[in-house]
Amino acid sequence: MTREEAIATIGEVIRQVQEAGGHERPEVTAELCPLRDLAGFDSMLGIVATGFVAAVIGCEIPPEVNLFVEKNRRLTLAEAAAKLCTVVAPMEATR
């Protein structure tokens, strides 16, 4: 998975989650920080969104991984995409 694919996948999940929650579909950019910039998007929703991303890409993401937080720091979409690529790389190597 490339960084661009990861950004696109996470971005689409964020759009769907926001819309399902009754919020506007956000403009998704690499600089977007969902936990800071999006109404209603909190750490629990980040866990749910991480699960949706896993379902979309067909790879298991360990339950302790929240794509939107790292060491109590809120991540931008670019940082979340890099984290996703790191998590799925070993799984892709065994396919």
PDB file of N, CA and C in Angstrom:
ATOM      1  N   MET A   1       0.846  -1.173   0.000  1.00  0.00           N
ATOM      2  CA  MET A   1       0.000   0.000   0.000  1.00  0.00           C
ATOM      3  C   MET A   1       0.890   1.234   0.000  1.00  0.00           C
ATOM      4  N   THR A   2       0.609   2.149  -0.901  1.00  0.00           N
ATOM      5  CA  THR A   2       1.373   3.398  -0.960  1.00  0.00           C
ATOM      6  C   THR A   2       0.771   4.425  -0.006  1.00  0.00           C
ATOM      7  N   ARG A   3       1.533   5.446   0.263  1.00  0.00           N
ATOM      8  CA  ARG A   3       1.057   6.539   1.115  1.00  0.00           C
ATOM      9  C   ARG A   3      -0.189   7.171   0.513  1.00  0.00           C
ATOM     10  N   GLU A   4      -0.192   7.346  -0.801  1.00  0.00           N
ATOM     11  CA  GLU A   4      -1.328   7.966  -1.475  1.00  0.00           C
ATOM     12  C   GLU A   4      -2.578   7.096  -1.359  1.00  0.00           C
ATOM     13  N   GLU A   5      -2.395   5.776  -1.510  1.00  0.00           N
ATOM     14  CA  GLU A   5      -3.533   4.856  -1.353  1.00  0.00           C
ATOM     15  C   GLU A   5      -4.060   4.899   0.076  1.00  0.00           C
ATOM     16  N   ALA A   6      -3.150   4.967   1.026  1.00  0.00           N
ATOM     17  CA  ALA A   6      -3.551   5.019   2.435  1.00  0.00           C
ATOM     18  C   ALA A   6      -4.316   6.303   2.735  1.00  0.00           C
ATOM     19  N   ILE A   7      -3.844   7.428   2.227  1.00  0.00           N
ATOM     20  CA  ILE A   7      -4.541   8.703   2.429  1.00  0.00           C
ATOM     21  C   ILE A   7      -5.936   8.638   1.815  1.00  0.00           C
ATOM     22  N   ALA A   8      -6.032   8.106   0.604  1.00  0.00           N
ATOM     23  CA  ALA A   8      -7.336   8.015  -0.061  1.00  0.00           C
ATOM     24  C   ALA A   8      -8.296   7.112   0.710  1.00  0.00           C
ATOM     25  N   THR A   9      -7.803   5.983   1.186  1.00  0.00           N
ATOM     26  CA  THR A   9      -8.646   5.038   1.916  1.00  0.00           C
ATOM     27  C   THR A   9      -9.117   5.630   3.238  1.00  0.00           C
ATOM     28  N   ILE A  10      -8.195   6.165   4.002  1.00  0.00           N
ATOM     29  CA  ILE A  10      -8.558   6.766   5.290  1.00  0.00           C
ATOM     30  C   ILE A  10      -9.488   7.953   5.065  1.00  0.00           C
ATOM     31  N   GLY A  11      -9.187   8.745   4.067  1.00  0.00           N
ATOM     32  CA  GLY A  11     -10.024   9.907   3.761  1.00  0.00           C
ATOM     33  C   GLY A  11     -11.450   9.525   3.438  1.00  0.00           C
ATOM     34  N   GLU A  12     -11.640   8.482   2.652  1.00  0.00           N
ATOM     35  CA  GLU A  12     -12.996   8.051   2.310  1.00  0.00           C
ATOM     36  C   GLU A  12     -13.727   7.522   3.535  1.00  0.00           C
ATOM     37  N   VAL A  13     -13.031   6.788   4.388  1.00  0.00           N
ATOM     38  CA  VAL A  13     -13.653   6.311   5.626  1.00  0.00           C
ATOM     39  C   VAL A  13     -14.065   7.499   6.492  1.00  0.00           C
ATOM     40  N   ILE A  14     -13.209   8.486   6.616  1.00  0.00           N
ATOM     41  CA  ILE A  14     -13.531   9.679   7.413  1.00  0.00           C
ATOM     42  C   ILE A  14     -14.770  10.366   6.851  1.00  0.00           C
ATOM     43  N   ARG A  15     -14.835  10.515   5.541  1.00  0.00           N
ATOM     44  CA  ARG A  15     -16.005  11.148   4.918  1.00  0.00           C
ATOM     45  C   ARG A  15     -17.279  10.377   5.272  1.00  0.00           C
ATOM     46  N   GLN A  16     -17.231   9.065   5.150  1.00  0.00           N
ATOM     47  CA  GLN A  16     -18.410   8.242   5.437  1.00  0.00           C
ATOM     48  C   GLN A  16     -18.809   8.305   6.905  1.00  0.00           C
ATOM     49  N   VAL A  17     -17.824   8.253   7.789  1.00  0.00           N
ATOM     50  CA  VAL A  17     -18.098   8.312   9.233  1.00  0.00           C
ATOM     51  C   VAL A  17     -18.718   9.664   9.592  1.00  0.00           C
ATOM     52  N   GLN A  18     -18.184  10.720   9.064  1.00  0.00           N
ATOM     53  CA  GLN A  18     -18.707  12.047   9.362  1.00  0.00           C
ATOM     54  C   GLN A  18     -20.139  12.198   8.843  1.00  0.00           C
ATOM     55  N   GLU A  19     -20.368  11.729   7.632  1.00  0.00           N
ATOM     56  CA  GLU A  19     -21.701  11.820   7.054  1.00  0.00           C
ATOM     57  C   GLU A  19     -22.698  10.979   7.860  1.00  0.00           C
ATOM     58  N   ALA A  20     -22.298   9.766   8.248  1.00  0.00           N
ATOM     59  CA  ALA A  20     -23.172   8.892   9.041  1.00  0.00           C
ATOM     60  C   ALA A  20     -23.501   9.518  10.395  1.00  0.00           C
ATOM     61  N   GLY A  21     -22.586  10.322  10.909  1.00  0.00           N
ATOM     62  CA  GLY A  21     -22.796  10.995  12.192  1.00  0.00           C
ATOM     63  C   GLY A  21     -23.574  12.296  12.075  1.00  0.00           C
ATOM     64  N   GLY A  22     -24.042  12.604  10.869  1.00  0.00           N
ATOM     65  CA  GLY A  22     -24.816  13.824  10.670  1.00  0.00           C
ATOM     66  C   GLY A  22     -23.977  15.072  10.477  1.00  0.00           C
ATOM     67  N   HIS A  23     -22.699  14.890  10.203  1.00  0.00           N
ATOM     68  CA  HIS A  23     -21.805  16.032   9.988  1.00  0.00           C
ATOM     69  C   HIS A  23     -21.525  16.189   8.495  1.00  0.00           C
ATOM     70  N   GLU A  24     -21.024  17.349   8.124  1.00  0.00           N
ATOM     71  CA  GLU A  24     -20.644  17.574   6.732  1.00  0.00           C
ATOM     72  C   GLU A  24     -19.509  16.648   6.339  1.00  0.00           C
ATOM     73  N   ARG A  25     -19.517  16.251   5.059  1.00  0.00           N
ATOM     74  CA  ARG A  25     -18.380  15.484   4.534  1.00  0.00           C
ATOM     75  C   ARG A  25     -17.212  16.453   4.413  1.00  0.00           C
ATOM     76  N   PRO A  26     -16.131  16.189   5.118  1.00  0.00           N
ATOM     77  CA  PRO A  26     -15.018  17.143   5.115  1.00  0.00           C
ATOM     78  C   PRO A  26     -14.205  17.081   3.824  1.00  0.00           C
ATOM     79  N   GLU A  27     -13.548  18.197   3.542  1.00  0.00           N
ATOM     80  CA  GLU A  27     -12.528  18.189   2.497  1.00  0.00           C
ATOM     81  C   GLU A  27     -11.319  17.495   3.119  1.00  0.00           C
ATOM     82  N   VAL A  28     -10.857  16.464   2.472  1.00  0.00           N
ATOM     83  CA  VAL A  28      -9.772  15.674   3.043  1.00  0.00           C
ATOM     84  C   VAL A  28      -8.457  16.076   2.397  1.00  0.00           C
ATOM     85  N   THR A  29      -7.526  16.496   3.239  1.00  0.00           N
ATOM     86  CA  THR A  29      -6.176  16.830   2.796  1.00  0.00           C
ATOM     87  C   THR A  29      -5.196  16.109   3.709  1.00  0.00           C
ATOM     88  N   ALA A  30      -3.966  16.027   3.290  1.00  0.00           N
ATOM     89  CA  ALA A  30      -2.933  15.372   4.091  1.00  0.00           C
ATOM     90  C   ALA A  30      -2.735  16.079   5.433  1.00  0.00           C
ATOM     91  N   GLU A  31      -3.035  17.365   5.495  1.00  0.00           N
ATOM     92  CA  GLU A  31      -2.839  18.148   6.714  1.00  0.00           C
ATOM     93  C   GLU A  31      -4.004  18.042   7.685  1.00  0.00           C
ATOM     94  N   LEU A  32      -5.125  17.470   7.250  1.00  0.00           N
ATOM     95  CA  LEU A  32      -6.295  17.345   8.113  1.00  0.00           C
ATOM     96  C   LEU A  32      -5.945  16.527   9.351  1.00  0.00           C
ATOM     97  N   CYS A  33      -6.328  17.024  10.511  1.00  0.00           N
ATOM     98  CA  CYS A  33      -6.156  16.283  11.773  1.00  0.00           C
ATOM     99  C   CYS A  33      -7.573  15.994  12.279  1.00  0.00           C
ATOM    100  N   PRO A  34      -8.088  14.796  11.993  1.00  0.00           N
ATOM    101  CA  PRO A  34      -9.486  14.507  12.325  1.00  0.00           C
ATOM    102  C   PRO A  34      -9.864  14.778  13.779  1.00  0.00           C
ATOM    103  N   LEU A  35      -9.001  14.412  14.723  1.00  0.00           N
ATOM    104  CA  LEU A  35      -9.318  14.605  16.134  1.00  0.00           C
ATOM    105  C   LEU A  35      -9.337  16.076  16.537  1.00  0.00           C
ATOM    106  N   ARG A  36      -8.732  16.912  15.770  1.00  0.00           N
ATOM    107  CA  ARG A  36      -8.707  18.349  16.055  1.00  0.00           C
ATOM    108  C   ARG A  36      -9.696  19.103  15.178  1.00  0.00           C
ATOM    109  N   ASP A  37      -9.808  18.695  13.917  1.00  0.00           N
ATOM    110  CA  ASP A  37     -10.499  19.510  12.929  1.00  0.00           C
ATOM    111  C   ASP A  37     -11.950  19.123  12.641  1.00  0.00           C
ATOM    112  N   LEU A  38     -12.376  17.946  13.061  1.00  0.00           N
ATOM    113  CA  LEU A  38     -13.702  17.472  12.678  1.00  0.00           C
ATOM    114  C   LEU A  38     -14.655  17.391  13.867  1.00  0.00           C
ATOM    115  N   ALA A  39     -15.818  17.975  13.692  1.00  0.00           N
ATOM    116  CA  ALA A  39     -16.847  17.941  14.726  1.00  0.00           C
ATOM    117  C   ALA A  39     -17.254  16.498  14.998  1.00  0.00           C
ATOM    118  N   GLY A  40     -17.295  16.134  16.263  1.00  0.00           N
ATOM    119  CA  GLY A  40     -17.755  14.816  16.652  1.00  0.00           C
ATOM    120  C   GLY A  40     -16.747  13.694  16.498  1.00  0.00           C
ATOM    121  N   PHE A  41     -15.596  13.962  15.914  1.00  0.00           N
ATOM    122  CA  PHE A  41     -14.592  12.916  15.711  1.00  0.00           C
ATOM    123  C   PHE A  41     -13.689  12.904  16.929  1.00  0.00           C
ATOM    124  N   ASP A  42     -13.898  11.888  17.787  1.00  0.00           N
ATOM    125  CA  ASP A  42     -13.108  11.777  19.012  1.00  0.00           C
ATOM    126  C   ASP A  42     -12.290  10.490  18.981  1.00  0.00           C
ATOM    127  N   SER A  43     -11.579  10.209  20.058  1.00  0.00           N
ATOM    128  CA  SER A  43     -10.687   9.045  20.064  1.00  0.00           C
ATOM    129  C   SER A  43     -11.458   7.731  19.915  1.00  0.00           C
ATOM    130  N   MET A  44     -12.662   7.647  20.472  1.00  0.00           N
ATOM    131  CA  MET A  44     -13.459   6.425  20.308  1.00  0.00           C
ATOM    132  C   MET A  44     -13.882   6.250  18.852  1.00  0.00           C
ATOM    133  N   LEU A  45     -14.255   7.338  18.212  1.00  0.00           N
ATOM    134  CA  LEU A  45     -14.618   7.254  16.796  1.00  0.00           C
ATOM    135  C   LEU A  45     -13.385   6.922  15.960  1.00  0.00           C
ATOM    136  N   GLY A  46     -12.224   7.350  16.414  1.00  0.00           N
ATOM    137  CA  GLY A  46     -10.978   6.978  15.741  1.00  0.00           C
ATOM    138  C   GLY A  46     -10.760   5.481  15.745  1.00  0.00           C
ATOM    139  N   ILE A  47     -11.120   4.829  16.852  1.00  0.00           N
ATOM    140  CA  ILE A  47     -11.002   3.369  16.929  1.00  0.00           C
ATOM    141  C   ILE A  47     -11.979   2.709  15.962  1.00  0.00           C
ATOM    142  N   VAL A  48     -13.197   3.224  15.913  1.00  0.00           N
ATOM    143  CA  VAL A  48     -14.201   2.693  14.984  1.00  0.00           C
ATOM    144  C   VAL A  48     -13.733   2.887  13.544  1.00  0.00           C
ATOM    145  N   ALA A  49     -13.248   4.077  13.233  1.00  0.00           N
ATOM    146  CA  ALA A  49     -12.774   4.367  11.877  1.00  0.00           C
ATOM    147  C   ALA A  49     -11.596   3.470  11.508  1.00  0.00           C
ATOM    148  N   THR A  50     -10.721   3.195  12.468  1.00  0.00           N
ATOM    149  CA  THR A  50      -9.595   2.284  12.219  1.00  0.00           C
ATOM    150  C   THR A  50     -10.120   0.905  11.820  1.00  0.00           C
ATOM    151  N   GLY A  51     -11.157   0.437  12.503  1.00  0.00           N
ATOM    152  CA  GLY A  51     -11.768  -0.844  12.149  1.00  0.00           C
ATOM    153  C   GLY A  51     -12.372  -0.829  10.757  1.00  0.00           C
ATOM    154  N   PHE A  52     -12.991   0.284  10.380  1.00  0.00           N
ATOM    155  CA  PHE A  52     -13.556   0.404   9.033  1.00  0.00           C
ATOM    156  C   PHE A  52     -12.453   0.382   7.977  1.00  0.00           C
ATOM    157  N   VAL A  53     -11.346   1.051   8.271  1.00  0.00           N
ATOM    158  CA  VAL A  53     -10.210   1.044   7.341  1.00  0.00           C
ATOM    159  C   VAL A  53      -9.723  -0.386   7.154  1.00  0.00           C
ATOM    160  N   ALA A  54      -9.601  -1.120   8.245  1.00  0.00           N
ATOM    161  CA  ALA A  54      -9.157  -2.517   8.165  1.00  0.00           C
ATOM    162  C   ALA A  54     -10.083  -3.329   7.274  1.00  0.00           C
ATOM    163  N   ALA A  55     -11.385  -3.119   7.413  1.00  0.00           N
ATOM    164  CA  ALA A  55     -12.355  -3.846   6.594  1.00  0.00           C
ATOM    165  C   ALA A  55     -12.221  -3.482   5.123  1.00  0.00           C
ATOM    166  N   VAL A  56     -12.009  -2.216   4.833  1.00  0.00           N
ATOM    167  CA  VAL A  56     -11.879  -1.759   3.444  1.00  0.00           C
ATOM    168  C   VAL A  56     -10.645  -2.353   2.778  1.00  0.00           C
ATOM    169  N   ILE A  57      -9.532  -2.372   3.498  1.00  0.00           N
ATOM    170  CA  ILE A  57      -8.288  -2.865   2.880  1.00  0.00           C
ATOM    171  C   ILE A  57      -8.117  -4.366   3.005  1.00  0.00           C
ATOM    172  N   GLY A  58      -8.951  -5.001   3.822  1.00  0.00           N
ATOM    173  CA  GLY A  58      -8.874  -6.447   3.962  1.00  0.00           C
ATOM    174  C   GLY A  58      -7.669  -6.943   4.740  1.00  0.00           C
ATOM    175  N   CYS A  59      -7.170  -6.118   5.654  1.00  0.00           N
ATOM    176  CA  CYS A  59      -6.057  -6.500   6.526  1.00  0.00           C
ATOM    177  C   CYS A  59      -6.481  -6.275   7.971  1.00  0.00           C
ATOM    178  N   GLU A  60      -6.031  -7.151   8.838  1.00  0.00           N
ATOM    179  CA  GLU A  60      -6.328  -6.980  10.247  1.00  0.00           C
ATOM    180  C   GLU A  60      -5.379  -5.946  10.838  1.00  0.00           C
ATOM    181  N   ILE A  61      -5.969  -4.966  11.495  1.00  0.00           N
ATOM    182  CA  ILE A  61      -5.177  -3.986  12.226  1.00  0.00           C
ATOM    183  C   ILE A  61      -5.316  -4.350  13.695  1.00  0.00           C
ATOM    184  N   PRO A  62      -4.205  -4.548  14.399  1.00  0.00           N
ATOM    185  CA  PRO A  62      -4.288  -4.963  15.808  1.00  0.00           C
ATOM    186  C   PRO A  62      -5.201  -4.038  16.613  1.00  0.00           C
ATOM    187  N   PRO A  63      -5.949  -4.578  17.552  1.00  0.00           N
ATOM    188  CA  PRO A  63      -6.923  -3.776  18.294  1.00  0.00           C
ATOM    189  C   PRO A  63      -6.318  -2.631  19.100  1.00  0.00           C
ATOM    190  N   GLU A  64      -5.052  -2.742  19.430  1.00  0.00           N
ATOM    191  CA  GLU A  64      -4.427  -1.652  20.194  1.00  0.00           C
ATOM    192  C   GLU A  64      -3.993  -0.481  19.319  1.00  0.00           C
ATOM    193  N   VAL A  65      -4.147  -0.614  18.001  1.00  0.00           N
ATOM    194  CA  VAL A  65      -3.736   0.441  17.076  1.00  0.00           C
ATOM    195  C   VAL A  65      -4.909   1.364  16.781  1.00  0.00           C
ATOM    196  N   ASN A  66      -4.718   2.638  17.049  1.00  0.00           N
ATOM    197  CA  ASN A  66      -5.654   3.683  16.643  1.00  0.00           C
ATOM    198  C   ASN A  66      -4.877   4.532  15.646  1.00  0.00           C
ATOM    199  N   LEU A  67      -5.305   4.531  14.398  1.00  0.00           N
ATOM    200  CA  LEU A  67      -4.557   5.237  13.352  1.00  0.00           C
ATOM    201  C   LEU A  67      -4.454   6.738  13.587  1.00  0.00           C
ATOM    202  N   PHE A  68      -5.270   7.275  14.451  1.00  0.00           N
ATOM    203  CA  PHE A  68      -5.368   8.722  14.589  1.00  0.00           C
ATOM    204  C   PHE A  68      -4.647   9.286  15.810  1.00  0.00           C
ATOM    205  N   VAL A  69      -4.011   8.402  16.593  1.00  0.00           N
ATOM    206  CA  VAL A  69      -3.300   8.825  17.804  1.00  0.00           C
ATOM    207  C   VAL A  69      -1.989   8.060  17.894  1.00  0.00           C
ATOM    208  N   GLU A  70      -0.950   8.746  18.332  1.00  0.00           N
ATOM    209  CA  GLU A  70       0.347   8.102  18.592  1.00  0.00           C
ATOM    210  C   GLU A  70       0.939   8.744  19.837  1.00  0.00           C
ATOM    211  N   LYS A  71       1.092   7.956  20.881  1.00  0.00           N
ATOM    212  CA  LYS A  71       1.664   8.448  22.142  1.00  0.00           C
ATOM    213  C   LYS A  71       0.953   9.718  22.618  1.00  0.00           C
ATOM    214  N   ASN A  72      -0.376   9.648  22.655  1.00  0.00           N
ATOM    215  CA  ASN A  72      -1.230  10.757  23.104  1.00  0.00           C
ATOM    216  C   ASN A  72      -1.148  12.002  22.232  1.00  0.00           C
ATOM    217  N   ARG A  73      -0.654  11.846  21.010  1.00  0.00           N
ATOM    218  CA  ARG A  73      -0.595  12.977  20.078  1.00  0.00           C
ATOM    219  C   ARG A  73      -1.557  12.717  18.932  1.00  0.00           C
ATOM    220  N   ARG A  74      -2.346  13.722  18.607  1.00  0.00           N
ATOM    221  CA  ARG A  74      -3.292  13.622  17.496  1.00  0.00           C
ATOM    222  C   ARG A  74      -2.529  13.667  16.180  1.00  0.00           C
ATOM    223  N   LEU A  75      -2.871  12.754  15.273  1.00  0.00           N
ATOM    224  CA  LEU A  75      -2.150  12.656  14.006  1.00  0.00           C
ATOM    225  C   LEU A  75      -2.916  13.303  12.859  1.00  0.00           C
ATOM    226  N   THR A  76      -2.158  13.854  11.926  1.00  0.00           N
ATOM    227  CA  THR A  76      -2.744  14.337  10.683  1.00  0.00           C
ATOM    228  C   THR A  76      -3.054  13.137   9.794  1.00  0.00           C
ATOM    229  N   LEU A  77      -3.768  13.373   8.735  1.00  0.00           N
ATOM    230  CA  LEU A  77      -4.076  12.292   7.810  1.00  0.00           C
ATOM    231  C   LEU A  77      -2.798  11.717   7.203  1.00  0.00           C
ATOM    232  N   ALA A  78      -1.825  12.559   6.890  1.00  0.00           N
ATOM    233  CA  ALA A  78      -0.549  12.074   6.340  1.00  0.00           C
ATOM    234  C   ALA A  78       0.155  11.169   7.349  1.00  0.00           C
ATOM    235  N   GLU A  79       0.135  11.549   8.625  1.00  0.00           N
ATOM    236  CA  GLU A  79       0.768  10.731   9.658  1.00  0.00           C
ATOM    237  C   GLU A  79       0.009   9.422   9.873  1.00  0.00           C
ATOM    238  N   ALA A  80      -1.321   9.492   9.827  1.00  0.00           N
ATOM    239  CA  ALA A  80      -2.136   8.283   9.958  1.00  0.00           C
ATOM    240  C   ALA A  80      -1.875   7.337   8.792  1.00  0.00           C
ATOM    241  N   ALA A  81      -1.714   7.891   7.593  1.00  0.00           N
ATOM    242  CA  ALA A  81      -1.434   7.071   6.412  1.00  0.00           C
ATOM    243  C   ALA A  81      -0.081   6.386   6.546  1.00  0.00           C
ATOM    244  N   ALA A  82       0.912   7.112   7.029  1.00  0.00           N
ATOM    245  CA  ALA A  82       2.234   6.505   7.235  1.00  0.00           C
ATOM    246  C   ALA A  82       2.151   5.385   8.268  1.00  0.00           C
ATOM    247  N   LYS A  83       1.382   5.596   9.323  1.00  0.00           N
ATOM    248  CA  LYS A  83       1.200   4.579  10.351  1.00  0.00           C
ATOM    249  C   LYS A  83       0.511   3.349   9.765  1.00  0.00           C
ATOM    250  N   LEU A  84      -0.520   3.575   8.943  1.00  0.00           N
ATOM    251  CA  LEU A  84      -1.216   2.461   8.302  1.00  0.00           C
ATOM    252  C   LEU A  84      -0.262   1.667   7.415  1.00  0.00           C
ATOM    253  N   CYS A  85       0.541   2.350   6.633  1.00  0.00           N
ATOM    254  CA  CYS A  85       1.498   1.659   5.762  1.00  0.00           C
ATOM    255  C   CYS A  85       2.465   0.805   6.585  1.00  0.00           C
ATOM    256  N   THR A  86       2.907   1.323   7.714  1.00  0.00           N
ATOM    257  CA  THR A  86       3.818   0.580   8.594  1.00  0.00           C
ATOM    258  C   THR A  86       3.140  -0.656   9.174  1.00  0.00           C
ATOM    259  N   VAL A  87       1.882  -0.526   9.549  1.00  0.00           N
ATOM    260  CA  VAL A  87       1.147  -1.639  10.159  1.00  0.00           C
ATOM    261  C   VAL A  87       0.863  -2.735   9.140  1.00  0.00           C
ATOM    262  N   VAL A  88       0.489  -2.362   7.917  1.00  0.00           N
ATOM    263  CA  VAL A  88       0.104  -3.382   6.936  1.00  0.00           C
ATOM    264  C   VAL A  88       1.271  -3.947   6.126  1.00  0.00           C
ATOM    265  N   ALA A  89       2.415  -3.295   6.120  1.00  0.00           N
ATOM    266  CA  ALA A  89       3.553  -3.765   5.326  1.00  0.00           C
ATOM    267  C   ALA A  89       3.926  -5.212   5.623  1.00  0.00           C
ATOM    268  N   PRO A  90       4.056  -5.614   6.900  1.00  0.00           N
ATOM    269  CA  PRO A  90       4.408  -7.013   7.151  1.00  0.00           C
ATOM    270  C   PRO A  90       3.342  -7.992   6.664  1.00  0.00           C
ATOM    271  N   MET A  91       2.086  -7.580   6.737  1.00  0.00           N
ATOM    272  CA  MET A  91       0.993  -8.446   6.283  1.00  0.00           C
ATOM    273  C   MET A  91       1.004  -8.583   4.765  1.00  0.00           C
ATOM    274  N   GLU A  92       1.288  -7.491   4.087  1.00  0.00           N
ATOM    275  CA  GLU A  92       1.348  -7.525   2.621  1.00  0.00           C
ATOM    276  C   GLU A  92       2.520  -8.368   2.149  1.00  0.00           C
ATOM    277  N   ALA A  93       3.590  -8.383   2.896  1.00  0.00           N
ATOM    278  CA  ALA A  93       4.769  -9.152   2.521  1.00  0.00           C
ATOM    279  C   ALA A  93       4.508 -10.649   2.548  1.00  0.00           C
ATOM    280  N   THR A  94       3.543 -11.074   3.354  1.00  0.00           N
ATOM    281  CA  THR A  94       3.264 -12.501   3.462  1.00  0.00           C
ATOM    282  C   THR A  94       2.139 -12.956   2.527  1.00  0.00           C
ATOM    283  N   ARG A  95       1.588 -12.058   1.765  1.00  0.00           N
ATOM    284  CA  ARG A  95       0.493 -12.414   0.844  1.00  0.00           C
ATOM    285  C   ARG A  95       1.037 -13.023  -0.411  1.00  0.00           C
TER     286      ARG A  95
END
